[in-house]
Amino acid sequence: MSENELNSLWNSFGKNINLVAIMTILTLVTGITGIIALIFLFLALGNIKMINYRLNSQYLDDFRSKYITSFILKMVTIPILIVGIVLLVFPFGGWYIPGFWWINLVIGIVPLIIAVVLFIVSYSFEMKAWENLKFFLEENRSMFPEYLVRETIDGAEKLRTGALLNALGFLIITAIVGFILQIIGFFKLAKFENFHLSVPLSKPSVQHAPVAPTPQEPQSRPSPYAVETKVVGTRPRFCPNCGAELKEDGKFCSECGSKIN
């Protein structure tokens, strides 16, 4: 996978998360958009899966797996919660035992308790999911521009806090604050859609042929051992022509007549 393909996946992740944020807001008006938001959320998780083929990060793997686990637990919780509510609201069904009101109460409360426990556990998995995404961004901040890292780390933290408050949703006010924090967190994570699709290629450096140095004439340097001396000429004792012994003051050889220098 090339750098451009990897950046394109991060860009797609941001676009899908942005649609999740918009559709989640629209659930306040029409509930059907919540299902659409869920679809785009799983598309974003698919982007993370493809990204992790290249990066092989344990944090990204845990983020995806824990979020899916959280979703499955929520899907299991919903029917159990509905059964518990029905048993409490309509106690005179076929399961009602006359004279044993406490048994009827227990039959209705037990499913509710199970649903609440599963509900809290599911949000704890969601908290860990966003926490793992935050850890990945913190440890790999050099991969992205600094402004993008700051925004997305803050977004992951807000989503983690929102999941915690939603786990305490029975207090109502915490559910409202958690919903708002999750919307803000989604929009901050959506900053990835502004991530550059291409990596600027570095210009090849122009290499010039090496220029041969201009030959320089060797400079004569005086030998450190040279000593200035005067050479005094000496008169030869024998004639260089015939070999006869010369007289001290004679300019010519007495034997052959050759001139002596």
Coordinates of C-alpha atoms in Angstrom, one line a residue:
M1 CA 0.0 0.0 0.0
S2 CA 1.5 3.4 -1.1
E3 CA 1.5 6.5 1.1
N4 CA -1.2 8.1 -1.1
E5 CA -3.5 5.1 -0.6
L6 CA -2.9 5.2 3.2
N7 CA -3.7 8.9 3.3
S8 CA -6.8 8.4 1.2
L9 CA -8.1 5.8 3.7
W10 CA -7.6 8.3 6.6
N11 CA -9.4 10.9 4.4
S12 CA -12.3 8.4 3.9
F13 CA -12.4 7.6 7.6
G14 CA -12.8 11.4 8.3
K15 CA -15.6 11.7 5.8
N16 CA -17.5 8.7 7.2
I17 CA -17.2 10.0 10.8
N18 CA -18.4 13.4 9.6
L19 CA -21.6 11.7 8.3
V20 CA -21.9 9.8 11.5
A21 CA -21.9 13.1 13.4
I22 CA -24.5 14.7 11.1
M23 CA -26.8 11.7 11.1
T24 CA -26.6 11.4 14.9
I25 CA -27.8 15.0 15.3
L26 CA -30.7 14.3 12.9
T27 CA -31.8 11.4 15.2
L28 CA -33.3 14.2 17.4
V29 CA -35.7 14.9 14.6
T30 CA -36.1 11.5 12.9
G31 CA -34.9 8.3 14.5
I32 CA -34.3 6.5 11.2
T33 CA -31.1 8.5 10.7
G34 CA -29.6 6.6 13.7
I35 CA -29.5 3.5 11.6
I36 CA -27.8 5.4 8.8
A37 CA -25.2 6.8 11.3
L38 CA -24.5 3.2 12.4
I39 CA -23.9 2.2 8.7
F40 CA -21.4 5.0 8.2
L41 CA -19.7 4.2 11.6
F42 CA -19.1 0.6 10.4
L43 CA -17.7 2.0 7.1
A44 CA -15.3 4.0 9.2
L45 CA -14.3 0.9 11.1
G46 CA -13.7 -0.7 7.7
N47 CA -11.3 2.1 6.8
I48 CA -9.5 1.4 10.1
K49 CA -9.2 -2.2 9.2
M50 CA -7.6 -1.4 5.8
I51 CA -5.3 1.2 7.4
N52 CA -4.1 -1.4 9.9
Y53 CA -3.1 -3.8 7.1
R54 CA -0.3 -1.3 6.5
L55 CA 0.4 -0.1 10.0
N56 CA -0.2 -3.3 12.0
S57 CA -0.9 -1.4 15.2
Q58 CA -2.3 -3.2 18.2
Y59 CA -4.1 0.0 19.3
L60 CA -6.0 0.2 16.0
D61 CA -6.9 -3.5 16.2
D62 CA -8.1 -3.1 19.8
F63 CA -10.1 0.0 18.9
R64 CA -12.0 -1.8 16.2
S65 CA -12.6 -5.1 18.1
K66 CA -13.7 -3.4 21.3
Y67 CA -16.1 -1.2 19.5
I68 CA -17.7 -4.1 17.7
T69 CA -17.9 -6.0 21.0
S70 CA -19.7 -3.0 22.5
F71 CA -22.2 -2.9 19.6
I72 CA -22.9 -6.6 20.0
L73 CA -23.6 -6.3 23.7
K74 CA -25.9 -3.4 23.1
M75 CA -27.9 -5.4 20.6
V76 CA -28.2 -8.2 23.1
T77 CA -29.2 -5.8 25.9
I78 CA -32.1 -4.2 24.0
P79 CA -34.5 -7.3 23.8
I80 CA -33.7 -8.2 27.4
L81 CA -34.5 -4.7 28.5
I82 CA -37.8 -4.8 26.6
V83 CA -38.8 -8.1 28.2
G84 CA -38.1 -6.7 31.7
I85 CA -40.2 -3.6 31.0
V86 CA -43.1 -5.7 29.7
L87 CA -43.0 -8.0 32.7
L88 CA -43.2 -5.0 35.1
V89 CA -45.8 -3.0 33.2
F90 CA -48.1 -5.9 32.4
P91 CA -47.8 -8.3 35.4
F92 CA -51.1 -10.0 34.7
G93 CA -50.0 -12.0 31.7
G94 CA -49.7 -15.8 31.5
W95 CA -46.7 -15.7 33.8
Y96 CA -48.6 -14.0 36.7
I97 CA -48.8 -16.2 39.9
P98 CA -51.8 -15.2 42.1
G99 CA -50.8 -14.5 45.7
F100 CA -47.1 -14.3 45.1
W101 CA -46.6 -10.7 44.2
W102 CA -42.9 -10.7 45.1
I103 CA -42.3 -13.6 42.7
N104 CA -43.9 -11.5 39.9
L105 CA -41.8 -8.5 40.9
V106 CA -38.6 -10.6 40.8
I107 CA -39.6 -12.1 37.4
G108 CA -39.8 -8.5 36.0
I109 CA -36.8 -7.0 37.8
V110 CA -34.2 -9.8 37.0
P111 CA -34.2 -9.1 33.2
L112 CA -33.9 -5.4 33.9
I113 CA -30.9 -5.9 36.2
I114 CA -29.3 -8.1 33.5
A115 CA -30.0 -5.5 30.9
V116 CA -28.5 -2.7 33.0
V117 CA -25.3 -4.7 33.7
L118 CA -24.9 -5.6 30.0
F119 CA -25.6 -1.9 29.2
I120 CA -22.8 -0.7 31.4
V121 CA -20.4 -3.4 30.2
S122 CA -21.0 -2.4 26.6
Y123 CA -20.2 1.2 27.3
S124 CA -17.1 0.2 29.1
F125 CA -15.9 -1.6 26.0
E126 CA -16.8 1.5 24.0
M127 CA -14.7 3.6 26.4
K128 CA -11.7 1.3 25.9
A129 CA -12.2 1.5 22.1
W130 CA -11.9 5.3 22.0
E131 CA -9.1 5.2 24.5
N132 CA -7.1 2.9 22.2
L133 CA -7.6 5.2 19.3
K134 CA -6.4 8.1 21.5
F135 CA -3.2 6.1 22.4
F136 CA -2.5 5.3 18.8
L137 CA -2.7 9.0 17.9
E138 CA -0.5 10.0 20.8
E139 CA 2.2 7.5 20.0
N140 CA 2.1 8.2 16.2
R141 CA 1.6 11.9 16.2
S142 CA 4.6 12.3 13.8
M143 CA 2.4 10.8 11.0
F144 CA 0.0 13.7 10.9
P145 CA 0.2 17.5 11.1
E146 CA 0.3 18.9 14.6
Y147 CA -3.1 20.7 14.4
L148 CA -4.8 17.5 13.2
V149 CA -3.3 15.4 16.0
R150 CA -4.5 17.9 18.6
E151 CA -8.0 17.9 17.3
T152 CA -8.4 14.2 16.8
I153 CA -6.8 13.3 20.2
D154 CA -9.3 15.7 21.9
G155 CA -12.1 14.2 19.8
A156 CA -11.2 10.6 20.9
E157 CA -11.1 11.8 24.6
K158 CA -14.5 13.5 24.3
L159 CA -16.0 10.3 22.8
R160 CA -14.5 8.3 25.6
T161 CA -16.0 10.6 28.2
G162 CA -19.3 10.6 26.4
A163 CA -19.4 6.8 26.5
L164 CA -18.8 7.0 30.3
L165 CA -21.7 9.5 30.8
N166 CA -24.0 7.4 28.6
A167 CA -23.3 4.4 30.8
L168 CA -24.8 6.4 33.6
G169 CA -27.7 7.4 31.3
F170 CA -30.3 6.4 33.9
L171 CA -29.5 9.8 35.5
I172 CA -30.9 11.5 32.4
I173 CA -28.7 14.6 32.7
T174 CA -25.5 12.5 32.1
A175 CA -27.1 11.0 29.0
I176 CA -27.7 14.5 27.6
V177 CA -24.2 15.7 28.4
G178 CA -22.8 12.4 27.0
F179 CA -24.8 12.9 23.7
I180 CA -23.4 16.4 23.3
L181 CA -19.8 15.3 24.0
Q182 CA -20.1 12.5 21.4
I183 CA -21.3 14.9 18.7
I184 CA -18.4 17.2 19.4
G185 CA -16.0 14.2 19.5
F186 CA -17.3 12.9 16.1
F187 CA -16.8 16.3 14.5
K188 CA -13.3 16.6 15.8
L189 CA -12.4 13.1 14.5
A190 CA -13.9 14.1 11.2
K191 CA -10.9 16.5 10.7
F192 CA -9.3 13.6 9.1
E193 CA -11.2 14.4 5.9
N194 CA -9.0 17.4 5.6
F195 CA -5.9 15.2 5.6
H196 CA -3.9 15.7 2.4
L197 CA -4.5 13.0 -0.2
S198 CA -1.0 13.2 -1.6
V199 CA 2.4 13.3 -0.2
P200 CA 4.6 15.9 -1.8
L201 CA 7.5 14.2 -3.6
S202 CA 10.9 15.6 -2.9
K203 CA 12.6 17.2 -5.9
P204 CA 15.6 15.2 -7.1
S205 CA 18.8 17.0 -6.3
V206 CA 20.9 18.1 -9.4
Q207 CA 24.3 16.6 -9.2
H208 CA 27.0 18.4 -11.2
A209 CA 30.0 16.6 -12.6
P210 CA 33.0 17.2 -10.5
V211 CA 35.4 19.8 -11.8
A212 CA 39.0 18.8 -12.0
P213 CA 41.2 21.1 -10.0
T214 CA 43.6 23.4 -12.0
P215 CA 47.0 21.9 -11.9
Q216 CA 49.4 24.2 -10.1
E217 CA 53.1 24.4 -10.9
P218 CA 55.1 23.1 -8.0
Q219 CA 56.8 25.9 -6.1
S220 CA 60.4 25.5 -5.4
R221 CA 60.9 25.6 -1.7
P222 CA 64.3 25.9 -0.1
S223 CA 65.5 22.8 1.6
P224 CA 65.6 23.2 5.3
Y225 CA 69.0 21.6 5.2
A226 CA 70.4 23.8 2.5
V227 CA 73.4 25.9 3.6
E228 CA 74.7 28.7 1.5
T229 CA 78.4 28.0 0.7
K230 CA 81.0 29.4 -1.6
V231 CA 82.7 26.9 -3.8
V232 CA 86.4 27.7 -4.3
G233 CA 88.0 26.3 -7.4
T234 CA 91.1 24.1 -7.0
R235 CA 94.0 23.6 -9.4
P236 CA 94.5 20.0 -10.7
R237 CA 97.8 18.4 -9.9
F238 CA 98.0 16.4 -13.1
C239 CA 97.3 17.3 -16.8
P240 CA 93.9 16.1 -17.8
N241 CA 95.3 15.5 -21.4
C242 CA 98.5 13.6 -20.9
G243 CA 98.6 12.9 -17.1
A244 CA 101.9 14.6 -16.5
E245 CA 102.5 16.3 -13.1
L246 CA 101.9 20.0 -13.3
K247 CA 103.9 22.8 -11.8
E248 CA 102.1 25.0 -9.3
D249 CA 102.1 28.3 -11.3
G250 CA 102.1 27.0 -14.8
K251 CA 99.2 27.7 -17.1
F252 CA 100.3 25.2 -19.7
C253 CA 101.4 21.5 -19.4
S254 CA 105.1 21.2 -19.8
E255 CA 104.8 17.9 -21.6
C256 CA 102.0 18.3 -24.1
G257 CA 101.4 22.1 -24.0
S258 CA 97.7 21.8 -23.1
K259 CA 96.2 24.9 -21.4
I260 CA 95.3 24.3 -17.8
N261 CA 92.1 26.0 -16.5

